[in-house]
Amino acid sequence: MKFPSIPTASTHLEEVNASVTHNVILPEDLSKISTASNQIADSLLSSTVIQKVLDYLPSMVGYWDKDLKNCFVNKAYGLWFGVDVSQIVGQYIWELLGEDLYRQNLPYIQAALKGEFQAFERIIPNQDASQSRHSLTHYIPDFRNGEVQGFFVLSTDISAIKEAEAVLRQSEARFRSLVQDQTEVISRLRADGTYIFVNDVYCRFFGKTEAEMIGSTWKPVVYPEDLQQVQDELAMMSRSNPVVMIENRVLSASGEVHWMQFSNRGIFDADGQLIEIQSVGRDISDRKRAEEEIQNLAYKDSLTGLSNRRYLLDRLQIALATSARSMQYGALLFLDLDKFKVINDTQGHSDGDLLLIEVANRINACVREVDTVARQGGDEFVVLVERLGTNLEEASRMAAKIAENIRVELAEPYQINQINIHSSSSIGVSVFCGHDKSVEELIKRADMAMYQAKDGGRNRVRFFDPEMQKLVEVRALLESDLHIALKAEQFELHYQLQVDHENQPIGAEALIRWVHPQRGMISPAHFIPVAEESALILSIGDWVLDEACRQIAVWSAHEKMSNLVLAVNISAQQFKQAHFVEQVVSAIRKHGIDPTRLKLELTESVALDDIADVIAKKNLLRQEVGVTLSLDDFGTGFSSLSYLKRLPLDQIKIDQSFVRDITTDKSDAVMVKTIIDMAQNFSLNVIAEGVETEAQLAFLKQHECKAYQGYLFSKPLPIEQFDVLMKHYGCATDITKLV
Ligand code: C2E
Ligand code: MG
Ligand code: MG
């Protein structure tokens, strides 16, 4: 076995060695060898080295002369054909290949002998056809002296590559069929955000061809407002956090905005560099719409479209946290429409609703986009104003300006169904900064300020101030003390005489007193409003009713007292209870009293709140027992003639504020006169409270008011003193001298 002509130049050898280390001998290497062989044909040393190298090559290397007789093959040749190398050398090519293979290769052989370089692939079975391999064969013509002397054969087994290619092709086909059959939009992107692959759904969704998408970036696809968010979230992708879920809006082929959820998986190289992003996105527009609807239901007021109380509480919590970070002031505005109830009742509820909607619009127009306007319920609105700067004075000034703007706007006339309606609002403002106050505390403060605005005459703005704060604390203390008072039986009833126009006692009003162990006697004007804010008033009311009935029972045994009618004050909460009538009836039965001796005093606000309820309860009371109803503090509310006509009352009680000035203030005098006339028209009894002077009494008598209550006759007295008063009553000529 002799290699035709062998190079010795070390440079050429090095080049060849370099390439064989890669286990593949390239055609150009062979030409180099051939060139080298021309130069130094007889170098035996080199020939041995090269032969060794070639024997270690997995590729088959051989040389056939122009008669197609073999001059050289390496070991791989012999191995494949299952014969010793020495048997091949000197053989004709057709003897080695066999007839079939020779015929197949003949065109290449002939071309090579014509001096043309040949490369072809062939699947060749081995000698016993037990295996086959995929080979890549090169025929390299050997030119010497301007003629082809033969050709080199280099045949490399590329079966593994071919197999890998087939597997890859199958896997690619499987991947394609998988991703194309999906309803999701699937894409692959380079790290720079340009597409490498998009599926059919993707193309259809965005109205682009695959060719248009490949190479372009994802940015034009995303809804412009969400671009930054997507960029920020993608930037969070890392090798330790390769999957990033992003929900954002996109623009579909038809230009519609869709909500999509993308699951993006980053593929990283060994150095941790992002090389590819695989993205699967699905349309979640329906889910988003449903979520929005639920959100609206949960957080919006259905009438006005404003936020509701729940949303406001959430916002307020966030606003406090934000303010704590930025140290910027904010303000909470509480608004209540003045006299809305009257408008609602006189104009009808649908007009009332229209008014509320218009109010909501006007408030919205007065505030900035960042501010929150909510409807608390009924005619109460709340505005949360944020970012008022870091200076308290400046912030307060700005809050005042906003509140004043709203007040002025809401005081403008309203056109509701062609009717001009006038309304106004009372606004309470509480300024906050950071977490120094809790949400509940802030709401309480704004609410209190609002009540101050109301007390101050309505249609005005009031700020919460520290004085008010003290009041809040006292109130809180009072409330906890009231619980103790109930258990410790610290309450007692005082009785204030009521007389007729002949100064004869006709009854009394039961007025509660709290005998506090440390603070002494506490007026109901002080603690009843506090009790009314909680369920405490119900327990107190129960006690008063029971105690009053017990007293009527005691009186019934005394001749002078048995005809007295005892009036009991009933609070709103107490009256609104579904079982109120049963409560009264059971107290009457418990003490076995004559029900006509009991009179219930309701205030205007209770009576007007739900007229139908008052009628129903009064009917029950009348049928069952015959208890009478008196309307307390008449004239201070918004009662009008039409209400009086509908309400099932027995008596109205002229408020002491009118009585006080009847002799000095003309308009009060007119008012009292009108009330008396009106009551007579409706066949109602009238009683005047707060009668302190003879002059007041004379005026009332003159105008046909026939019942009175006031200091002129007696102050409210503890039962023992009241009994004494009654005992001496009739002995003295002037009862006013008795107390
Ligand atoms: P009211 O029902 O209007 O009671 C009349 C108030 O006027 C009483 O005040 C009485 O002491 C006072 N008064 C009577 N005559 C005169 C007078 O000539 N001059 C002046 N300046 N005042 C007079 P009081 O006892 O402090 O009660 C205040 C309010 O507390 C009552 O007003 C009533 O609304 C409420 N209240 C009292 N007791 C009860 C009760 O048992 N239950 C409920 N729910 N409220 C009660
Ligand atoms: Mg009263
Ligand atoms: Mg009164």
Tab-separated table of N, CA, C and O in Angstrom, residues 108 142 149 163 175 219 575 593 610 668:
chain	number	residue	atom	x	y	z
A	108	TYR	N	-20.351	9.688	-11.726
A	108	TYR	CA	-19.455	10.533	-10.927
A	108	TYR	C	-18.000	10.181	-11.230
A	108	TYR	O	-17.132	11.034	-11.294
A	142	ASP	N	-7.186	13.936	-9.538
A	142	ASP	CA	-5.746	14.137	-9.253
A	142	ASP	C	-5.084	14.558	-10.552
A	142	ASP	O	-4.915	13.761	-11.481
A	149	GLN	N	-4.720	11.915	-13.378
A	149	GLN	CA	-4.025	10.648	-13.188
A	149	GLN	C	-4.909	9.639	-12.437
A	149	GLN	O	-4.633	8.450	-12.433
A	163	GLU	N	-29.692	11.576	10.676
A	163	GLU	CA	-30.678	11.138	11.650
A	163	GLU	C	-31.139	12.324	12.506
A	163	GLU	O	-32.322	12.529	12.737
A	175	PHE	N	-43.956	20.487	16.463
A	175	PHE	CA	-44.098	21.802	17.093
A	175	PHE	C	-45.074	22.677	16.293
A	175	PHE	O	-45.978	23.286	16.825
A	219	LYS	N	-43.682	45.887	19.490
A	219	LYS	CA	-44.215	47.148	20.024
A	219	LYS	C	-45.477	47.686	19.325
A	219	LYS	O	-46.402	48.120	20.003
A	575	PHE	N	-88.685	53.795	67.425
A	575	PHE	CA	-89.957	53.743	66.708
A	575	PHE	C	-89.856	52.875	65.464
A	575	PHE	O	-90.800	52.192	65.094
A	593	ILE	N	-102.080	48.770	82.813
A	593	ILE	CA	-102.540	50.176	82.858
A	593	ILE	C	-103.577	50.453	81.769
A	593	ILE	O	-103.711	49.697	80.806
A	610	ASP	N	-90.796	58.129	57.441
A	610	ASP	CA	-91.551	57.087	56.765
A	610	ASP	C	-93.002	57.203	57.213
A	610	ASP	O	-93.445	56.557	58.160
A	668	ASP	N	-92.388	85.145	65.328
A	668	ASP	CA	-92.675	83.983	66.167
A	668	ASP	C	-94.141	83.976	66.592
A	668	ASP	O	-94.782	82.920	66.636
